CSV table of C-alpha atoms and ligand atoms in Angstrom, one decimal:
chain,number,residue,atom,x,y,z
A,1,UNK,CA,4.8,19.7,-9.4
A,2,UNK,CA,2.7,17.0,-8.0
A,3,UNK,CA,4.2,13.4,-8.8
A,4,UNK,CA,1.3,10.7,-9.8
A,5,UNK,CA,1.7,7.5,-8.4
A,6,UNK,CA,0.7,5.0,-11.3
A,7,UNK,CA,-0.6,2.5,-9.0
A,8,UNK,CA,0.2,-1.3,-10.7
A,9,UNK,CA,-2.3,-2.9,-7.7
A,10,UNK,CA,-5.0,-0.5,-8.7
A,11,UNK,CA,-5.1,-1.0,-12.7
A,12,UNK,CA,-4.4,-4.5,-12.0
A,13,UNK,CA,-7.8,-5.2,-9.8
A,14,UNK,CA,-9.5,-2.8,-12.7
A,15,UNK,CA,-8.5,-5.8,-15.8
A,16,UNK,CA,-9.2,-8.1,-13.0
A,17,UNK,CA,-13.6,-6.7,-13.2
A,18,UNK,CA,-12.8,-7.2,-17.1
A,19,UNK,CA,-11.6,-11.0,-16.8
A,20,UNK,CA,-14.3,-11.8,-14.6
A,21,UNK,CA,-16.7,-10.6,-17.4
A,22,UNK,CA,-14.8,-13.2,-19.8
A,23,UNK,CA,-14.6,-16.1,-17.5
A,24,UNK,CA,-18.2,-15.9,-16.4
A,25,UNK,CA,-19.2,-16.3,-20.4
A,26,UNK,CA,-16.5,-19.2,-20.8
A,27,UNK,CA,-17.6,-20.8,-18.3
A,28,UNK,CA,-21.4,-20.4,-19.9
A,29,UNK,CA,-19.7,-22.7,-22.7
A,30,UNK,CA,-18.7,-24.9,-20.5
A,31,UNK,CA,-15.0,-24.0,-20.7
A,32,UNK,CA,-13.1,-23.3,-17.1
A,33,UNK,CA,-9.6,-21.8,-17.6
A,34,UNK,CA,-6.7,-23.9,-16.1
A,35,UNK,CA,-3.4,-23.0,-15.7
A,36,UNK,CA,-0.5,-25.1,-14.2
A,37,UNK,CA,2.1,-23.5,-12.8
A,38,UNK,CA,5.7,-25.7,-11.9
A,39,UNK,CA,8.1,-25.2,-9.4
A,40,UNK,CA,11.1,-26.7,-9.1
A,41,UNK,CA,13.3,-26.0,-5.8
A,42,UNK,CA,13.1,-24.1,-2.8
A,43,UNK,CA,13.8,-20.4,-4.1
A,44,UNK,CA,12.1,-18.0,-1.2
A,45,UNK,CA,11.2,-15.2,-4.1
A,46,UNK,CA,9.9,-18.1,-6.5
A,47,UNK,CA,8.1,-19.7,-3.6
A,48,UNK,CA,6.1,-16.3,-2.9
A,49,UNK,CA,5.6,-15.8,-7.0
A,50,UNK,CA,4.1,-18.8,-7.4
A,51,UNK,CA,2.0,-18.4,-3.9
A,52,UNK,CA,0.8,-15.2,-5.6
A,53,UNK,CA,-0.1,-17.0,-9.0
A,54,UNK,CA,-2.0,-19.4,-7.3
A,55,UNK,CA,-4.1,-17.1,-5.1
A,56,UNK,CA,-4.9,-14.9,-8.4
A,57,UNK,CA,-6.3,-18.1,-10.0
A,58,UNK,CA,-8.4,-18.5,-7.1
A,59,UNK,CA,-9.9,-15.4,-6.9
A,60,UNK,CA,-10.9,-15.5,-10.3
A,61,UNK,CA,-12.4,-19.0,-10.6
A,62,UNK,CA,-9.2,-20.5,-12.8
A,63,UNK,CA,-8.7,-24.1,-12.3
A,64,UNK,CA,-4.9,-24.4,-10.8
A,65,UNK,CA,-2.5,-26.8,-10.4
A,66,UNK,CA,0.8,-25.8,-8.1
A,67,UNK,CA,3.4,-28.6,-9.2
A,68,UNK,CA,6.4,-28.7,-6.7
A,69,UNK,CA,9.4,-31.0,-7.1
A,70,UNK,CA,12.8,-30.8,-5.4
A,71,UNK,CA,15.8,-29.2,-6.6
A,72,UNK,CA,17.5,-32.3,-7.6
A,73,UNK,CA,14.4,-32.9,-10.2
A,74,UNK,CA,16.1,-34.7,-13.5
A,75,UNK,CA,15.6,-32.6,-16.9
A,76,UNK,CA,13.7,-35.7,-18.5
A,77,UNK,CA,11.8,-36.1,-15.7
A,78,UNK,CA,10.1,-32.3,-16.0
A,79,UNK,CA,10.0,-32.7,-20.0
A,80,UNK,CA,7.9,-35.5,-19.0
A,81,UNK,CA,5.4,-33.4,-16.8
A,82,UNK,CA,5.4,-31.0,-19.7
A,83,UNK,CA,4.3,-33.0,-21.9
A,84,UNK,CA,1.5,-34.7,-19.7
A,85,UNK,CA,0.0,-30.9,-19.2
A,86,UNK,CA,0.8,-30.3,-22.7
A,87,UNK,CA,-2.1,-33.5,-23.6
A,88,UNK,CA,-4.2,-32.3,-20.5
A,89,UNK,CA,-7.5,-30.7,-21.7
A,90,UNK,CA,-8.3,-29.0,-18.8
A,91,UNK,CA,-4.9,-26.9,-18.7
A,92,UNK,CA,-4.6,-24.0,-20.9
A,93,UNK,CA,-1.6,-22.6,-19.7
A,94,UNK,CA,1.8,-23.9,-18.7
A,95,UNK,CA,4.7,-21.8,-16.4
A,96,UNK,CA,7.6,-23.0,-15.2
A,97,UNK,CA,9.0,-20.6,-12.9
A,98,UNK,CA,12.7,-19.7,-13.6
A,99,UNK,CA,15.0,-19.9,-12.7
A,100,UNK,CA,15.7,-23.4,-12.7
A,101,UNK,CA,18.5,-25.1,-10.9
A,102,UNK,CA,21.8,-25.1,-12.8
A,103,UNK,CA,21.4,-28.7,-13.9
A,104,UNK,CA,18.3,-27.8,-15.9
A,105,UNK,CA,18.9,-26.2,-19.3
A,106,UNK,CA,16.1,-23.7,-19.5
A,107,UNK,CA,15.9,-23.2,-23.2
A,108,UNK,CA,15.3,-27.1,-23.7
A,109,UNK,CA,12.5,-26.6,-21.0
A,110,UNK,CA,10.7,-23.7,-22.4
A,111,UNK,CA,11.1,-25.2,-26.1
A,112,UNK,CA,8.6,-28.3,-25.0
A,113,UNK,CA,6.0,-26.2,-23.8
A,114,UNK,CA,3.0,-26.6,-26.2
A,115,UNK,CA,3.2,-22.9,-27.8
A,116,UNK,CA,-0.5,-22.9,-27.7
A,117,UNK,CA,-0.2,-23.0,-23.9
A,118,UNK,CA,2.9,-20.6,-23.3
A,119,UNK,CA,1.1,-18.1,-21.1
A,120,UNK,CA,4.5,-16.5,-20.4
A,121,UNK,CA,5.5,-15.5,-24.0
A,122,UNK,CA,8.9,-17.2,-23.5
A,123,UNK,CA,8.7,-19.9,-26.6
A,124,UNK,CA,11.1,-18.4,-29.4
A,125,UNK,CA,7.6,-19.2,-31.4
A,126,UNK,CA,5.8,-16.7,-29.8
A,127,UNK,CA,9.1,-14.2,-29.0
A,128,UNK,CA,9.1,-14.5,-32.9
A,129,UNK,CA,5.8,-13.7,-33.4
A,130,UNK,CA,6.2,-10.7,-30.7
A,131,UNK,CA,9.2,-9.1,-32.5
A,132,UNK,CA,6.9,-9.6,-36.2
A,133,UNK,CA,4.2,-8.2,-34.6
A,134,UNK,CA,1.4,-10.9,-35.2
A,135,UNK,CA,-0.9,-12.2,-33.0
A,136,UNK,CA,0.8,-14.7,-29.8
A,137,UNK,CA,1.3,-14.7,-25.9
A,138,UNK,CA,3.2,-11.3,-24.7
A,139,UNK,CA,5.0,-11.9,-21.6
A,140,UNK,CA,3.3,-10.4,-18.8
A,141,UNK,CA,5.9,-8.2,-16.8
A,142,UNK,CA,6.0,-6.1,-20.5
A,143,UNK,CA,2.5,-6.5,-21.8
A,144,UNK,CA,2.1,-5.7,-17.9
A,145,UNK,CA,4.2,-2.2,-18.4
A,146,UNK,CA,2.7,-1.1,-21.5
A,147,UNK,CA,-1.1,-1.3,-19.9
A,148,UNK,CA,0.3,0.0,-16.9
A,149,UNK,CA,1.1,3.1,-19.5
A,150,UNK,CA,-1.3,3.3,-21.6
A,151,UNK,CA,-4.2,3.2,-18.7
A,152,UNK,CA,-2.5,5.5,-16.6
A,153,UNK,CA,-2.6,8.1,-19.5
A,154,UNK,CA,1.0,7.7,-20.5
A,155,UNK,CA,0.6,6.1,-24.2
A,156,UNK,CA,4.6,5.8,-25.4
A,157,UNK,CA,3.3,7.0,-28.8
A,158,UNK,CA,6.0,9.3,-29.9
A,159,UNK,CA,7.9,8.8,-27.0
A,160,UNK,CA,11.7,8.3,-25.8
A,161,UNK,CA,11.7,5.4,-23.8
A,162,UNK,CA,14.7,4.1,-22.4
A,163,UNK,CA,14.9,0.6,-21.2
A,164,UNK,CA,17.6,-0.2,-18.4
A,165,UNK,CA,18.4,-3.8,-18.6
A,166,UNK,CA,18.5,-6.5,-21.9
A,167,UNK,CA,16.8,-9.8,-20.2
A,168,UNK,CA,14.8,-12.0,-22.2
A,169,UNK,CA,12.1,-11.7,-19.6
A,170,UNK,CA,11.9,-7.9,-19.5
A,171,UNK,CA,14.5,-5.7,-21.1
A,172,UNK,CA,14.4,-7.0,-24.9
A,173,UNK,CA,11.1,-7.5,-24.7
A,174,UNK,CA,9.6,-4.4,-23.8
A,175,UNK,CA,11.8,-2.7,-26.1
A,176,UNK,CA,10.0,-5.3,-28.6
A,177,UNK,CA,6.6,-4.4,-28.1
A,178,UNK,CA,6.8,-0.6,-27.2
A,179,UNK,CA,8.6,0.1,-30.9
A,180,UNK,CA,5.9,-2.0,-32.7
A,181,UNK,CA,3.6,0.3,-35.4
A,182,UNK,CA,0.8,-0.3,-33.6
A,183,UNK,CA,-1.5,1.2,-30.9
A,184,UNK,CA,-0.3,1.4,-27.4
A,185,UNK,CA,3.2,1.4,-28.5
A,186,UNK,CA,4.8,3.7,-31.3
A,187,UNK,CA,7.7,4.4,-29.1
A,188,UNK,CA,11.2,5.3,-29.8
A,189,UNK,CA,13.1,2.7,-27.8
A,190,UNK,CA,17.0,2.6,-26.7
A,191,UNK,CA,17.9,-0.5,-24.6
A,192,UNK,CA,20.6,0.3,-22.1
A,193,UNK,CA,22.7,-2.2,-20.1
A,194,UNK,CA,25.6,-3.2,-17.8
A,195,UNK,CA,28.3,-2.1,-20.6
A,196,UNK,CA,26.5,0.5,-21.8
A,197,UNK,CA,29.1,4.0,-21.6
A,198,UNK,CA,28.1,7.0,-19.9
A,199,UNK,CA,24.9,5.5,-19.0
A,200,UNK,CA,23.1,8.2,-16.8
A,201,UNK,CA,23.4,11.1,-20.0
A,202,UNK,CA,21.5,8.3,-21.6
A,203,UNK,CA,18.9,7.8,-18.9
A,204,UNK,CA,17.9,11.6,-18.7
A,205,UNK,CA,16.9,11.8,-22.3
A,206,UNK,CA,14.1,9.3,-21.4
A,207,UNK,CA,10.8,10.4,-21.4
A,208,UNK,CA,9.5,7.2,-19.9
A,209,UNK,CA,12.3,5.6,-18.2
A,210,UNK,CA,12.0,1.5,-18.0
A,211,UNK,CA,14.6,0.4,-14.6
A,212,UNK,CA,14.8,-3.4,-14.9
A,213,UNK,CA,18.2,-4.3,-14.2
A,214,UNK,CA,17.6,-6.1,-11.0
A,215,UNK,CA,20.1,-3.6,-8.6
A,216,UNK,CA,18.2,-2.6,-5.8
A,217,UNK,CA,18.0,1.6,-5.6
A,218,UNK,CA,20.1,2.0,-8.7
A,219,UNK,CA,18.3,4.7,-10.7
A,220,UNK,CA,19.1,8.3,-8.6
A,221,UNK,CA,17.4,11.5,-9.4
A,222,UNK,CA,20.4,12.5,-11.4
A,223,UNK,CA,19.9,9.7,-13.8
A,224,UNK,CA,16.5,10.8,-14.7
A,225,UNK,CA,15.0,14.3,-16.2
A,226,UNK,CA,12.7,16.4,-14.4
A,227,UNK,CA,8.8,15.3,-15.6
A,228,UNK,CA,9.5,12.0,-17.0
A,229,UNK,CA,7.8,8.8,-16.2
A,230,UNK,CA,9.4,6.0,-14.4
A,231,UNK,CA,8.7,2.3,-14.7
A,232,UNK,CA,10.5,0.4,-11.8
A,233,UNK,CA,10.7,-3.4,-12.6
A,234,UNK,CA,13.4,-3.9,-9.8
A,235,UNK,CA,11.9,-6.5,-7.4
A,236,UNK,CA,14.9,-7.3,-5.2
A,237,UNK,CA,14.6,-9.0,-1.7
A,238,UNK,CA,16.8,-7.1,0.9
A,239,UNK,CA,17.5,-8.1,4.5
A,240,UNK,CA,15.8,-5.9,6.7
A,241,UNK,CA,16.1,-7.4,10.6
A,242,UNK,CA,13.5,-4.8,11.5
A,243,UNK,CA,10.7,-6.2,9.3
A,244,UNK,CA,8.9,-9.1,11.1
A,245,UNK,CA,9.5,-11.3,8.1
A,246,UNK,CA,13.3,-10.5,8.1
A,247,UNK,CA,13.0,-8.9,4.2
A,248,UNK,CA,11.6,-6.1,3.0
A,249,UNK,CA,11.1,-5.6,-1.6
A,250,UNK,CA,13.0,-2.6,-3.1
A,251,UNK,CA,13.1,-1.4,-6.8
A,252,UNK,CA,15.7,-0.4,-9.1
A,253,UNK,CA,14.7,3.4,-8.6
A,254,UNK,CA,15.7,4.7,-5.7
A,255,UNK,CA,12.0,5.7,-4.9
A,256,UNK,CA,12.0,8.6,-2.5
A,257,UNK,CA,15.5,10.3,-4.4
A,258,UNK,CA,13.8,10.4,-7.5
A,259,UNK,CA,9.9,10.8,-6.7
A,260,UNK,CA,10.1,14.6,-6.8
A,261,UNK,CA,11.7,14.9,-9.9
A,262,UNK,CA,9.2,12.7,-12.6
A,263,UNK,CA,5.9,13.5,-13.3
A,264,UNK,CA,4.6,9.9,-12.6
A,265,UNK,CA,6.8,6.7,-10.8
A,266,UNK,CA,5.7,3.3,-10.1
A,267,UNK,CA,5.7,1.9,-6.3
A,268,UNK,CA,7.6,-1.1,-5.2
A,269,UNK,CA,5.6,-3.5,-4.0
A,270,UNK,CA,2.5,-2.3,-6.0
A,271,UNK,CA,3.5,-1.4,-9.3
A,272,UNK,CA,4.5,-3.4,-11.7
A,273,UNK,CA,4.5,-7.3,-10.1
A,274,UNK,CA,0.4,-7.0,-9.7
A,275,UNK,CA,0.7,-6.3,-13.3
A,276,UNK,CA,2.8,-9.4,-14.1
A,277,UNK,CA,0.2,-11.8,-12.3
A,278,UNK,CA,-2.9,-10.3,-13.7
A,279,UNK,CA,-1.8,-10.2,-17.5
A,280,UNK,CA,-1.0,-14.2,-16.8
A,281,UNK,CA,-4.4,-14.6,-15.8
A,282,UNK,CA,-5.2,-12.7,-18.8
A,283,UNK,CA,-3.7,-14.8,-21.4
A,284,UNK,CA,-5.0,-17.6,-19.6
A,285,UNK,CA,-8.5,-17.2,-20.5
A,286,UNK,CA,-7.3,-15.5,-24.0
A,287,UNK,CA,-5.5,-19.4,-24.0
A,288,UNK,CA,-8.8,-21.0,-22.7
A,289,UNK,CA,-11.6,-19.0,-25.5
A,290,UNK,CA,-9.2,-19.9,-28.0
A,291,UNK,CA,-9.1,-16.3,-29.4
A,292,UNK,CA,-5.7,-15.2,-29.7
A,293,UNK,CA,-6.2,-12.1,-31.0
A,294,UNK,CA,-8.2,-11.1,-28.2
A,295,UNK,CA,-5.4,-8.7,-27.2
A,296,UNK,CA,-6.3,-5.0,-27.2
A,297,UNK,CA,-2.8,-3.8,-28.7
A,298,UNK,CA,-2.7,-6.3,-31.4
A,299,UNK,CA,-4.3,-4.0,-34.0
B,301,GUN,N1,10.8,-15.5,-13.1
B,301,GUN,C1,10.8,-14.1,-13.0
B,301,GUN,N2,9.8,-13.6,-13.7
B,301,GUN,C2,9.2,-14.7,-14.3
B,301,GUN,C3,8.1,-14.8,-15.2
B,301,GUN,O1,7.4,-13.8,-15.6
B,301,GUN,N3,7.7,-16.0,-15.5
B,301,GUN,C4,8.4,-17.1,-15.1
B,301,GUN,N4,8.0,-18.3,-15.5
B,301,GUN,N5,9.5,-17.1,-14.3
B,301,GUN,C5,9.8,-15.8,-13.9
């Protein structure tokens, strides 16, 4: 059997010709998209995220703003930035990377962001509305996975998908949206984790397999059964002295174990974290034309 290889870089450049379509009439009306995008520390991995957010903006004609400030940043003093973008017109979306250093209580942070702004989906106002199913930001690494899906021919209508890993960010809420009664999703979900017993007979009775656990090379082809579909989330920065920039990225599948057992298996780098940037460009200009429910799944 011939393994596909659902290509994240590929479907993301195809939305990508679709958001240009959108911003070109916006910008008709006079409206330019803006997202800001805060950083606070020196995090390599963050660094490069936010490098990549940027550079996405750019190509698209998005109005961005990269805010750094150093580590030792005071809480009040980003609450205050918050709410000066919150007031600022020309910004329609606001992310602050996380994590955040310790001193920082991320919950207070993401709780100020205007929820009319919150292009990530992480404001328990719009994680609400997620689980309801109405009409508010998704956060892009799921929204991500579940175009990644359903363009690449794999709608999780009817299916058994297994999610490994229960983070706010991407475990709970791809097990959120995929169970919704609605188009695009209609799955059967289990979310499986770090306490989970017997976790690999779980595993193979997925027919699309979700690895977002963050432990490099974790899911082995004995974990997964023959023909399924696998979703690798894992982004984890390992050492590698022979790579010229002293790192090299490796998912939570162990790619080459496992690629001749599935039927289709994302790539890391190339899979899902294209997916991430583009849907945040996406619910950018969804922010900027005002029209929420301008989200293909919502119906
Ligand atoms: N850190 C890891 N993933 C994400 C994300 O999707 N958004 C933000 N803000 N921080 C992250």
């Amino acid at each position: 059997m011939s393994t596909v290889i659902i290509r994240g870089n590929e479907i993301a450049e195809q939305i990508k010709e679709e958001l240009r379509i959108d911003i070109a009439q916006l910008i008709e009306k006079g409206i330019t998209p803006g997202l800001a995008v805060i950083l606070v520390g020196e995090d390599p991995a963050s660094q490069s995220y936010v490098r990549m957010k940027g550079k996405a903006c750019e190509e698209l004609g998005i109005f961005s703003q990269t805010i750094i400030r150093p580590a030792d940043t005071s809480e009040e003093d980003l609450l205050d930035l918050i709410d000066s973008l919150n007031m600022d017109q020309r910004i329609h979306g606001i992310l602050v990377q996380l994590p955040l250093p310790d001193h920082i209580d991320e919950n207070k942070v993401i709780l100020r962001i205007d929820p009319s702004k919150d292009v990530d989906g992480f404001h328990p106002i719009n994680v609400g509305k997620m689980l309801i199913g109405e009409p508010g930001f998704l956060p892009c690494t799921p929204h991500g996975i579940q175009e990644m899906l359903v363009r690449s021919g794999n709608d999780p209508e009817g299916k058994h998908v297994v999610v490994v890993g229960r983070s706010n960010i991407v475990g709970k809420p791809v097990a959120a949206i995929l169970v919704q009664k609605k188009k695009g999703a209609n799955a059967t979900v289990t979310i499986a984790h770090s306490r989970t017993r017997d976790l690999a007979s779980i595993t193979r009775t997925a027919d699309i397999l979700v690895a977002a656990m963050g432990s490099p090379k974790f899911i082995t082809s004995d974990m997964v059964k023959e023909g399924a579909v696998v979703i690798d989330v894992g982004s984890n920065r390992i050492a590698d002295p022979s790579s010229n920039r002293g790192y090299r990225w490796a998912g939570d599948v162990d790619f080459e174990d496992v690629k001749e057992k599935v039927s289709a298996i994302t790539p890391v780098p190339g899979g899902v974290g294209p997916m991430t940037i583009i849907m945040l460009m996406k619910n950018t200009v969804i922010s900027a034309s005002g029209t929420l429910t301008n989200n293909i799944y919502s119906n």
